[in-house]
């Protein structure tokens, strides 16, 4: 008996260390329970934590489902290991939130050969054979980036600078807009598309300039570190284009410490992605200028797709969640308080 308990303890410790989560750990699995294995990216941001919550809560407590989640801690090789464990376990369906787009062909082929359906959520995978997965549900990251640059266009339109050496001169050139770009995990769809939208806009605006691209890996700690270092030598920044809220929070801390103002009455305009409750509050308070929404609460939509699939209905290959962008003018305290993430 003692040995039995110590084995149990060892198993639960091992599962805990592997970042494994099961909805009904003590219930015996009934034959008709639909078992889902979910490989989640990590817990790098508030967005991710909200997404994990939405996914687990959707399947929690539903006796039709057993939901096994493994946290990859932002490493693709951990995702490969999880997926291979799911295949060996003989799960009924696999959900992958891929860390990066590349490198999935082998593992997706293995899942396909095992006859297990796959749903890709949040970011995408770069495989041209779309038969390797049932559906891809998540954000339209390109549209998000475009919302951001369109807003910036309106802010900077028509700003000019006159030739200071000749006050009588009527010639004027548009003021240079110096953009500091904080990037998320390189190779993740959210990074690729948000970056692409900015780079394309810079190409088509002669007076826009990306002064530097800093790597923040979607985390607050990394962004704080790189921003602190950067600001020691460079302070001439008009716009911060930050690819997620947590990096923005880290950057704001670094700006505060460097004595650089930002937001509505400050030197640096801040554009951020995700629009979490905390970021919206900063926006309402005039500290962040634009929050582009990225909605993580799509667990119920994923379940709906799975139910359709189980009923033999056809499901769309690509599903985008609804999103918009907010400035302080669009917000009220009630709206911010009611934000679910
Ligand atoms: O913007 C960021 C997260 O892929 C949409 O990843 C997701 C991004 C999100 O860590 O906060």
mmCIF file of C-alpha atoms and ligand atoms in Angstrom:
data_model
loop_
_atom_site.group_PDB
_atom_site.id
_atom_site.type_symbol
_atom_site.label_atom_id
_atom_site.label_comp_id
_atom_site.label_asym_id
_atom_site.label_seq_id
_atom_site.Cartn_x
_atom_site.Cartn_y
_atom_site.Cartn_z
ATOM 1 C CA UNK A 1 0.000 0.000 0.000
ATOM 2 C CA UNK A 2 2.780 2.372 1.029
ATOM 3 C CA UNK A 3 4.616 1.484 -2.154
ATOM 4 C CA UNK A 4 1.425 2.086 -4.146
ATOM 5 C CA UNK A 5 1.119 5.601 -2.692
ATOM 6 C CA UNK A 6 4.751 6.386 -3.333
ATOM 7 C CA UNK A 7 4.319 5.247 -6.954
ATOM 8 C CA UNK A 8 1.264 7.480 -7.212
ATOM 9 C CA UNK A 9 3.216 10.361 -5.749
ATOM 10 C CA UNK A 10 6.066 9.798 -8.193
ATOM 11 C CA UNK A 11 3.661 9.702 -11.124
ATOM 12 C CA UNK A 12 1.967 12.918 -10.081
ATOM 13 C CA UNK A 13 5.336 14.612 -9.536
ATOM 14 C CA UNK A 14 6.520 13.545 -12.974
ATOM 15 C CA UNK A 15 3.287 14.765 -14.572
ATOM 16 C CA UNK A 16 3.578 18.022 -12.652
ATOM 17 C CA UNK A 17 7.146 18.563 -13.823
ATOM 18 C CA UNK A 18 6.189 17.867 -17.400
ATOM 19 C CA UNK A 19 3.562 20.606 -17.144
ATOM 20 C CA UNK A 20 0.790 18.101 -17.670
ATOM 21 C CA UNK A 21 -2.794 18.927 -16.843
ATOM 22 C CA UNK A 22 -5.763 16.528 -16.845
ATOM 23 C CA UNK A 23 -9.363 17.539 -16.343
ATOM 24 C CA UNK A 24 -10.461 14.432 -14.471
ATOM 25 C CA UNK A 25 -7.292 12.905 -13.043
ATOM 26 C CA UNK A 26 -8.973 10.551 -10.601
ATOM 27 C CA UNK A 27 -11.916 9.408 -12.727
ATOM 28 C CA UNK A 28 -11.465 6.180 -14.643
ATOM 29 C CA UNK A 29 -11.685 6.842 -18.382
ATOM 30 C CA UNK A 30 -14.914 5.509 -19.811
ATOM 31 C CA UNK A 31 -14.778 3.982 -23.237
ATOM 32 C CA UNK A 32 -16.922 6.651 -24.857
ATOM 33 C CA UNK A 33 -14.941 9.542 -23.362
ATOM 34 C CA UNK A 34 -13.392 11.640 -26.123
ATOM 35 C CA UNK A 35 -9.755 12.171 -25.202
ATOM 36 C CA UNK A 36 -7.997 15.343 -26.354
ATOM 37 C CA UNK A 37 -4.267 15.985 -26.068
ATOM 38 C CA UNK A 38 -3.393 19.694 -26.154
ATOM 39 C CA UNK A 39 0.129 21.018 -26.598
ATOM 40 C CA UNK A 40 0.153 24.615 -25.354
ATOM 41 C CA UNK A 41 3.015 27.049 -26.175
ATOM 42 C CA UNK A 42 3.839 28.036 -22.613
ATOM 43 C CA UNK A 43 2.841 30.624 -20.058
ATOM 44 C CA UNK A 44 4.860 33.536 -21.423
ATOM 45 C CA UNK A 45 2.105 36.165 -21.333
ATOM 46 C CA UNK A 46 -1.244 37.182 -19.842
ATOM 47 C CA UNK A 47 -2.749 36.365 -23.239
ATOM 48 C CA UNK A 48 -1.436 32.811 -23.005
ATOM 49 C CA UNK A 49 -2.682 32.311 -19.468
ATOM 50 C CA UNK A 50 -6.149 33.494 -20.522
ATOM 51 C CA UNK A 51 -6.067 31.165 -23.522
ATOM 52 C CA UNK A 52 -5.100 28.189 -21.344
ATOM 53 C CA UNK A 53 -7.956 29.062 -18.985
ATOM 54 C CA UNK A 54 -10.439 29.349 -21.830
ATOM 55 C CA UNK A 55 -9.363 25.998 -23.277
ATOM 56 C CA UNK A 56 -9.331 24.063 -19.996
ATOM 57 C CA UNK A 57 -12.557 25.577 -18.680
ATOM 58 C CA UNK A 58 -14.316 24.707 -21.909
ATOM 59 C CA UNK A 59 -13.654 21.007 -21.503
ATOM 60 C CA UNK A 60 -13.491 20.865 -17.692
ATOM 61 C CA UNK A 61 -16.439 19.221 -16.111
ATOM 62 C CA UNK A 62 -17.842 17.929 -19.403
ATOM 63 C CA UNK A 63 -18.083 14.156 -18.846
ATOM 64 C CA UNK A 64 -17.862 13.562 -22.598
ATOM 65 C CA UNK A 65 -14.283 14.777 -22.631
ATOM 66 C CA UNK A 66 -10.934 14.087 -21.078
ATOM 67 C CA UNK A 67 -8.580 16.995 -21.723
ATOM 68 C CA UNK A 68 -4.829 16.528 -21.302
ATOM 69 C CA UNK A 69 -2.765 19.694 -21.598
ATOM 70 C CA UNK A 70 1.006 19.850 -21.771
ATOM 71 C CA UNK A 71 2.895 23.129 -21.404
ATOM 72 C CA UNK A 72 5.811 23.302 -23.868
ATOM 73 C CA UNK A 73 7.528 26.166 -22.095
ATOM 74 C CA UNK A 74 8.013 27.915 -25.454
ATOM 75 C CA UNK A 75 10.136 25.087 -26.895
ATOM 76 C CA UNK A 76 9.090 23.354 -30.083
ATOM 77 C CA UNK A 77 10.988 20.155 -29.173
ATOM 78 C CA UNK A 78 8.818 19.869 -26.051
ATOM 79 C CA UNK A 79 5.790 20.055 -28.334
ATOM 80 C CA UNK A 80 7.137 17.219 -30.489
ATOM 81 C CA UNK A 81 7.632 15.082 -27.361
ATOM 82 C CA UNK A 82 4.077 15.815 -26.145
ATOM 83 C CA UNK A 83 2.535 15.019 -29.495
ATOM 84 C CA UNK A 84 4.402 11.718 -29.694
ATOM 85 C CA UNK A 85 3.169 10.842 -26.189
ATOM 86 C CA UNK A 86 -0.392 11.659 -27.271
ATOM 87 C CA UNK A 87 -0.010 9.338 -30.268
ATOM 88 C CA UNK A 88 1.259 6.509 -28.039
ATOM 89 C CA UNK A 89 -1.644 7.155 -25.617
ATOM 90 C CA UNK A 90 -4.047 6.788 -28.539
ATOM 91 C CA UNK A 91 -5.898 10.054 -27.900
ATOM 92 C CA UNK A 92 -8.918 10.821 -30.098
ATOM 93 C CA UNK A 93 -7.795 14.285 -31.199
ATOM 94 C CA UNK A 94 -4.736 16.486 -30.848
ATOM 95 C CA UNK A 95 -4.757 20.268 -30.500
ATOM 96 C CA UNK A 96 -1.521 22.146 -31.132
ATOM 97 C CA UNK A 97 -0.806 25.811 -30.429
ATOM 98 C CA UNK A 98 2.486 25.910 -32.358
ATOM 99 C CA UNK A 99 5.383 27.922 -30.953
ATOM 100 C CA UNK A 100 6.741 28.684 -34.436
ATOM 101 C CA UNK A 101 5.454 28.019 -37.961
ATOM 102 C CA UNK A 102 8.333 25.960 -39.388
ATOM 103 C CA UNK A 103 9.367 22.389 -38.700
ATOM 104 C CA UNK A 104 6.005 20.654 -38.340
ATOM 105 C CA UNK A 105 5.911 18.396 -41.392
ATOM 106 C CA UNK A 106 7.391 15.255 -39.782
ATOM 107 C CA UNK A 107 5.301 15.332 -36.640
ATOM 108 C CA UNK A 108 2.082 16.207 -38.472
ATOM 109 C CA UNK A 109 2.739 13.317 -40.847
ATOM 110 C CA UNK A 110 3.220 10.978 -37.877
ATOM 111 C CA UNK A 111 -0.134 12.109 -36.438
ATOM 112 C CA UNK A 112 -1.761 11.681 -39.835
ATOM 113 C CA UNK A 113 -0.328 8.157 -40.180
ATOM 114 C CA UNK A 114 -1.770 7.333 -36.744
ATOM 115 C CA UNK A 115 -5.183 8.482 -38.026
ATOM 116 C CA UNK A 116 -5.606 11.116 -35.351
ATOM 117 C CA UNK A 117 -7.259 14.420 -36.326
ATOM 118 C CA UNK A 118 -5.424 17.654 -35.462
ATOM 119 C CA UNK A 119 -6.658 21.169 -34.817
ATOM 120 C CA UNK A 120 -4.126 24.019 -34.919
ATOM 121 C CA UNK A 121 -5.008 26.944 -32.680
ATOM 122 C CA UNK A 122 -3.719 30.499 -32.220
ATOM 123 C CA UNK A 123 -0.618 30.584 -34.486
ATOM 124 C CA UNK A 124 -0.261 28.636 -37.754
ATOM 125 C CA UNK A 125 1.989 25.941 -39.204
ATOM 126 C CA UNK A 126 3.884 26.353 -42.474
ATOM 127 C CA UNK A 127 2.948 23.147 -44.314
ATOM 128 C CA UNK A 128 1.470 23.418 -47.762
ATOM 129 C CA UNK A 129 -0.567 20.205 -47.427
ATOM 130 C CA UNK A 130 -3.633 21.414 -45.553
ATOM 131 C CA UNK A 131 -4.898 17.835 -45.311
ATOM 132 C CA UNK A 132 -2.463 17.399 -42.451
ATOM 133 C CA UNK A 133 -4.833 19.236 -40.131
ATOM 134 C CA UNK A 134 -8.590 19.591 -39.747
ATOM 135 C CA UNK A 135 -8.729 23.305 -39.033
ATOM 136 C CA UNK A 136 -6.720 26.320 -37.919
ATOM 137 C CA UNK A 137 -8.500 28.679 -35.551
ATOM 138 C CA UNK A 138 -6.990 31.907 -34.271
ATOM 139 C CA UNK A 139 -6.373 35.554 -35.041
ATOM 140 C CA UNK A 140 -5.802 37.342 -38.305
ATOM 141 C CA UNK A 141 -2.407 38.690 -37.298
ATOM 142 C CA UNK A 142 -1.882 40.571 -40.557
ATOM 143 C CA UNK A 143 -5.114 42.524 -40.042
ATOM 144 C CA UNK A 144 -4.011 43.317 -36.511
ATOM 145 C CA UNK A 145 -0.749 44.785 -37.808
ATOM 146 C CA UNK A 146 -2.618 46.713 -40.466
ATOM 147 C CA UNK A 147 -4.988 48.213 -37.882
ATOM 148 C CA UNK A 148 -1.931 49.432 -36.000
ATOM 149 C CA UNK A 149 -0.192 51.055 -38.964
ATOM 150 C CA UNK A 150 -3.420 52.624 -40.246
ATOM 151 C CA UNK A 151 -3.857 54.267 -36.867
ATOM 152 C CA UNK A 152 -0.265 55.504 -36.926
ATOM 153 C CA UNK A 153 -0.793 56.861 -40.414
ATOM 154 C CA UNK A 154 -3.652 59.017 -39.136
ATOM 155 C CA UNK A 155 -1.537 60.266 -36.222
ATOM 156 C CA UNK A 156 1.410 61.258 -38.357
ATOM 157 C CA UNK A 157 -0.346 62.413 -41.515
ATOM 158 C CA UNK A 158 0.742 65.859 -42.616
ATOM 159 C CA UNK A 159 3.291 66.437 -39.845
ATOM 160 C CA UNK A 160 6.046 68.546 -41.367
ATOM 161 C CA UNK A 161 9.313 70.089 -40.354
ATOM 162 C CA UNK A 162 10.635 73.371 -41.765
ATOM 163 C CA UNK A 163 14.236 74.099 -42.564
ATOM 164 C CA UNK A 164 15.508 75.529 -39.261
ATOM 165 C CA UNK A 165 18.574 77.137 -40.846
ATOM 166 C CA UNK A 166 16.324 79.229 -43.045
ATOM 167 C CA UNK A 167 13.193 80.400 -41.219
ATOM 168 C CA UNK A 168 11.971 82.124 -44.371
ATOM 169 C CA UNK A 169 12.001 78.873 -46.286
ATOM 170 C CA UNK A 170 8.631 77.604 -47.365
ATOM 171 C CA UNK A 171 10.017 74.163 -48.207
ATOM 172 C CA UNK A 172 8.953 71.589 -45.738
ATOM 173 C CA UNK A 173 9.623 67.901 -45.375
ATOM 174 C CA UNK A 174 7.507 65.481 -43.431
ATOM 175 C CA UNK A 175 8.870 64.901 -39.940
ATOM 176 C CA UNK A 176 10.732 61.631 -39.576
ATOM 177 C CA UNK A 177 8.782 59.174 -37.455
ATOM 178 C CA UNK A 178 11.261 57.082 -35.483
ATOM 179 C CA UNK A 179 9.783 53.727 -34.612
ATOM 180 C CA UNK A 180 11.297 51.344 -32.109
ATOM 181 C CA UNK A 181 10.106 47.803 -32.776
ATOM 182 C CA UNK A 182 9.873 45.175 -30.029
ATOM 183 C CA UNK A 183 9.481 41.713 -31.544
ATOM 184 C CA UNK A 184 7.940 38.546 -30.144
ATOM 185 C CA UNK A 185 9.196 34.975 -30.609
ATOM 186 C CA UNK A 186 10.840 34.945 -34.024
ATOM 187 C CA UNK A 187 9.066 32.580 -36.407
ATOM 188 C CA UNK A 188 5.715 32.633 -34.558
ATOM 189 C CA UNK A 189 2.813 33.722 -36.761
ATOM 190 C CA UNK A 190 1.957 36.543 -34.346
ATOM 191 C CA UNK A 191 5.507 37.900 -34.792
ATOM 192 C CA UNK A 192 5.799 37.267 -38.533
ATOM 193 C CA UNK A 193 2.584 39.043 -39.516
ATOM 194 C CA UNK A 194 2.732 41.927 -37.048
ATOM 195 C CA UNK A 195 6.300 42.559 -38.231
ATOM 196 C CA UNK A 196 5.340 42.249 -41.898
ATOM 197 C CA UNK A 197 2.557 44.813 -41.550
ATOM 198 C CA UNK A 198 4.946 47.310 -39.980
ATOM 199 C CA UNK A 199 7.789 46.709 -42.429
ATOM 200 C CA UNK A 200 5.455 47.079 -45.418
ATOM 201 C CA UNK A 201 4.092 50.332 -44.013
ATOM 202 C CA UNK A 202 7.612 51.664 -43.436
ATOM 203 C CA UNK A 203 8.440 50.802 -47.072
ATOM 204 C CA UNK A 204 5.534 52.896 -48.271
ATOM 205 C CA UNK A 205 6.076 55.892 -45.950
ATOM 206 C CA UNK A 206 9.244 57.753 -46.785
ATOM 207 C CA UNK A 207 9.384 59.494 -43.433
ATOM 208 C CA UNK A 208 8.854 56.379 -41.293
ATOM 209 C CA UNK A 209 11.959 54.740 -39.984
ATOM 210 C CA UNK A 210 12.462 51.638 -37.827
ATOM 211 C CA UNK A 211 15.327 52.738 -35.601
ATOM 212 C CA UNK A 212 15.860 49.262 -34.177
ATOM 213 C CA UNK A 213 14.258 45.829 -33.834
ATOM 214 C CA UNK A 214 14.679 44.407 -30.347
ATOM 215 C CA UNK A 215 13.950 40.803 -29.416
ATOM 216 C CA UNK A 216 11.560 40.506 -26.475
ATOM 217 C CA UNK A 217 10.292 36.909 -26.937
ATOM 218 C CA UNK A 218 6.747 38.004 -25.915
ATOM 219 C CA UNK A 219 7.836 38.271 -22.262
ATOM 220 C CA UNK A 220 7.892 41.197 -19.886
ATOM 221 C CA UNK A 221 11.276 40.261 -18.395
ATOM 222 C CA UNK A 222 13.074 40.001 -21.737
ATOM 223 C CA UNK A 223 11.568 43.245 -23.021
ATOM 224 C CA UNK A 224 12.561 45.088 -19.857
ATOM 225 C CA UNK A 225 16.108 43.779 -20.209
ATOM 226 C CA UNK A 226 16.598 44.703 -23.887
ATOM 227 C CA UNK A 227 14.876 48.069 -23.515
ATOM 228 C CA UNK A 228 16.969 49.016 -20.484
ATOM 229 C CA UNK A 229 20.120 48.228 -22.443
ATOM 230 C CA UNK A 230 18.904 50.068 -25.562
ATOM 231 C CA UNK A 231 17.878 53.222 -23.718
ATOM 232 C CA UNK A 232 21.378 53.661 -22.298
ATOM 233 C CA UNK A 233 22.545 54.778 -25.752
ATOM 234 C CA UNK A 234 19.332 55.777 -27.572
ATOM 235 C CA UNK A 235 16.524 57.991 -26.474
ATOM 236 C CA UNK A 236 15.265 59.451 -29.744
ATOM 237 C CA UNK A 237 12.046 57.450 -30.101
ATOM 238 C CA UNK A 238 8.683 58.674 -31.393
ATOM 239 C CA UNK A 239 6.780 55.404 -31.464
ATOM 240 C CA UNK A 240 7.091 52.075 -29.699
ATOM 241 C CA UNK A 241 5.536 49.242 -31.730
ATOM 242 C CA UNK A 242 5.418 46.363 -29.298
ATOM 243 C CA UNK A 243 4.150 42.987 -30.452
ATOM 244 C CA UNK A 244 2.412 42.128 -27.179
ATOM 245 C CA UNK A 245 1.189 43.678 -23.947
ATOM 246 C CA UNK A 246 3.629 41.983 -21.616
ATOM 247 C CA UNK A 247 6.602 43.266 -23.603
ATOM 248 C CA UNK A 248 4.954 46.692 -23.475
ATOM 249 C CA UNK A 249 4.745 46.552 -19.676
ATOM 250 C CA UNK A 250 8.463 45.673 -19.504
ATOM 251 C CA UNK A 251 9.278 48.501 -21.921
ATOM 252 C CA UNK A 252 7.206 51.010 -19.920
ATOM 253 C CA UNK A 253 9.172 50.141 -16.801
ATOM 254 C CA UNK A 254 12.441 50.691 -18.681
ATOM 255 C CA UNK A 255 11.171 54.014 -20.090
ATOM 256 C CA UNK A 256 10.138 55.146 -16.598
ATOM 257 C CA UNK A 257 13.577 54.346 -15.243
ATOM 258 C CA UNK A 258 15.223 56.214 -18.126
ATOM 259 C CA UNK A 259 13.003 59.226 -17.479
ATOM 260 C CA UNK A 260 11.369 59.089 -20.916
ATOM 261 C CA UNK A 261 7.703 60.001 -21.068
ATOM 262 C CA UNK A 262 5.126 58.137 -23.122
ATOM 263 C CA UNK A 263 1.422 57.979 -23.865
ATOM 264 C CA UNK A 264 -0.991 60.819 -24.516
ATOM 265 C CA UNK A 265 1.161 63.665 -23.202
ATOM 266 C CA UNK A 266 4.512 61.979 -23.570
ATOM 267 C CA UNK A 267 7.382 61.719 -26.028
ATOM 268 C CA UNK A 268 6.742 58.130 -27.155
ATOM 269 C CA UNK A 269 3.469 56.931 -28.653
ATOM 270 C CA UNK A 270 2.828 53.321 -27.666
ATOM 271 C CA UNK A 271 1.145 50.716 -29.848
ATOM 272 C CA UNK A 272 0.568 47.332 -28.242
ATOM 273 C CA UNK A 273 -1.078 44.045 -29.211
ATOM 274 C CA UNK A 274 -3.448 41.808 -27.180
ATOM 275 C CA UNK A 275 -5.564 44.461 -25.388
ATOM 276 C CA UNK A 276 -5.594 42.681 -22.054
ATOM 277 C CA UNK A 277 -7.436 44.294 -19.158
ATOM 278 C CA UNK A 278 -4.194 45.765 -17.770
ATOM 279 C CA UNK A 279 -3.226 47.290 -21.128
ATOM 280 C CA UNK A 280 -6.713 48.714 -21.641
ATOM 281 C CA UNK A 281 -6.509 50.320 -18.208
ATOM 282 C CA UNK A 282 -3.193 51.966 -19.184
ATOM 283 C CA UNK A 283 -4.844 53.099 -22.399
ATOM 284 C CA UNK A 284 -7.781 54.629 -20.558
ATOM 285 C CA UNK A 285 -5.301 56.326 -18.208
ATOM 286 C CA UNK A 286 -3.423 57.850 -21.172
ATOM 287 C CA UNK A 287 -0.267 55.733 -20.860
ATOM 288 C CA UNK A 288 -0.770 53.551 -23.948
ATOM 289 C CA UNK A 289 -2.032 55.092 -27.188
ATOM 290 C CA UNK A 290 -3.380 52.108 -29.102
ATOM 291 C CA UNK A 291 -4.354 48.591 -28.009
ATOM 292 C CA UNK A 292 -4.895 46.189 -30.900
ATOM 293 C CA UNK A 293 -7.097 43.356 -29.780
ATOM 294 C CA UNK A 294 -6.056 39.711 -29.906
ATOM 295 C CA UNK A 295 -8.770 37.536 -28.432
ATOM 296 C CA UNK A 296 -7.619 34.419 -26.528
ATOM 297 C CA UNK A 297 -11.074 33.309 -25.351
ATOM 298 C CA UNK A 298 -11.856 30.942 -28.195
ATOM 299 C CA UNK A 299 -12.047 27.662 -26.228
ATOM 300 C CA UNK A 300 -15.823 27.407 -26.859
ATOM 301 C CA UNK A 301 -15.285 27.906 -30.608
ATOM 302 C CA UNK A 302 -12.713 25.107 -30.646
ATOM 303 C CA UNK A 303 -15.193 22.840 -28.872
ATOM 304 C CA UNK A 304 -17.900 23.750 -31.368
ATOM 305 C CA UNK A 305 -15.608 22.726 -34.225
ATOM 306 C CA UNK A 306 -14.838 19.436 -32.499
ATOM 307 C CA UNK A 307 -18.529 18.705 -31.923
ATOM 308 C CA UNK A 308 -19.241 19.384 -35.590
ATOM 309 C CA UNK A 309 -16.411 17.090 -36.590
ATOM 310 C CA UNK A 310 -17.737 14.364 -34.289
ATOM 311 C CA UNK A 311 -21.190 14.751 -35.860
ATOM 312 C CA UNK A 312 -19.694 14.225 -39.272
ATOM 313 C CA UNK A 313 -20.301 17.821 -40.393
ATOM 314 C CA UNK A 314 -17.764 19.624 -42.535
ATOM 315 C CA UNK A 315 -15.813 22.303 -40.745
ATOM 316 C CA UNK A 316 -14.067 25.349 -42.181
ATOM 317 C CA UNK A 317 -10.305 25.079 -42.615
ATOM 318 C CA UNK A 318 -9.493 28.567 -41.337
ATOM 319 C CA UNK A 319 -11.481 30.332 -38.639
ATOM 320 C CA UNK A 320 -10.624 33.840 -37.471
ATOM 321 C CA UNK A 321 -11.875 35.296 -34.215
ATOM 322 C CA UNK A 322 -13.472 38.779 -34.123
ATOM 323 C CA UNK A 323 -11.171 41.597 -33.098
ATOM 324 C CA UNK A 324 -10.774 45.383 -33.123
ATOM 325 C CA UNK A 325 -8.499 48.139 -31.771
ATOM 326 C CA UNK A 326 -8.947 50.684 -28.981
ATOM 327 C CA UNK A 327 -7.752 54.169 -28.117
ATOM 328 C CA UNK A 328 -8.687 55.959 -24.887
ATOM 329 C CA UNK A 329 -11.639 57.545 -26.724
ATOM 330 C CA UNK A 330 -13.172 54.123 -27.337
ATOM 331 C CA UNK A 331 -12.947 53.036 -23.702
ATOM 332 C CA UNK A 332 -14.938 53.437 -20.517
ATOM 333 C CA UNK A 333 -14.061 52.146 -17.055
ATOM 334 C CA UNK A 334 -17.039 49.747 -17.226
ATOM 335 C CA UNK A 335 -15.705 48.248 -20.440
ATOM 336 C CA UNK A 336 -12.226 47.768 -18.981
ATOM 337 C CA UNK A 337 -13.602 46.254 -15.765
ATOM 338 C CA UNK A 338 -15.677 43.781 -17.722
ATOM 339 C CA UNK A 339 -12.708 42.594 -19.798
ATOM 340 C CA UNK A 340 -12.438 38.835 -19.320
ATOM 341 C CA UNK A 341 -8.641 38.676 -19.812
HETATM 342 O O1 LIG B 1 -0.083 38.072 -28.743
HETATM 343 C C1 LIG B 1 1.215 36.993 -27.100
HETATM 344 C C2 LIG B 1 1.447 35.558 -26.856
HETATM 345 O O2 LIG B 1 0.267 33.952 -30.393
HETATM 346 C C3 LIG B 1 -1.503 35.474 -30.187
HETATM 347 O O3 LIG B 1 1.466 34.991 -28.131
HETATM 348 C C4 LIG B 1 -0.368 34.815 -29.539
HETATM 349 C C5 LIG B 1 0.661 35.772 -28.963
HETATM 350 C C6 LIG B 1 0.119 36.886 -28.092
HETATM 351 O O4 LIG B 1 2.453 35.240 -26.046
HETATM 352 O O5 LIG B 1 0.889 37.713 -25.956
#
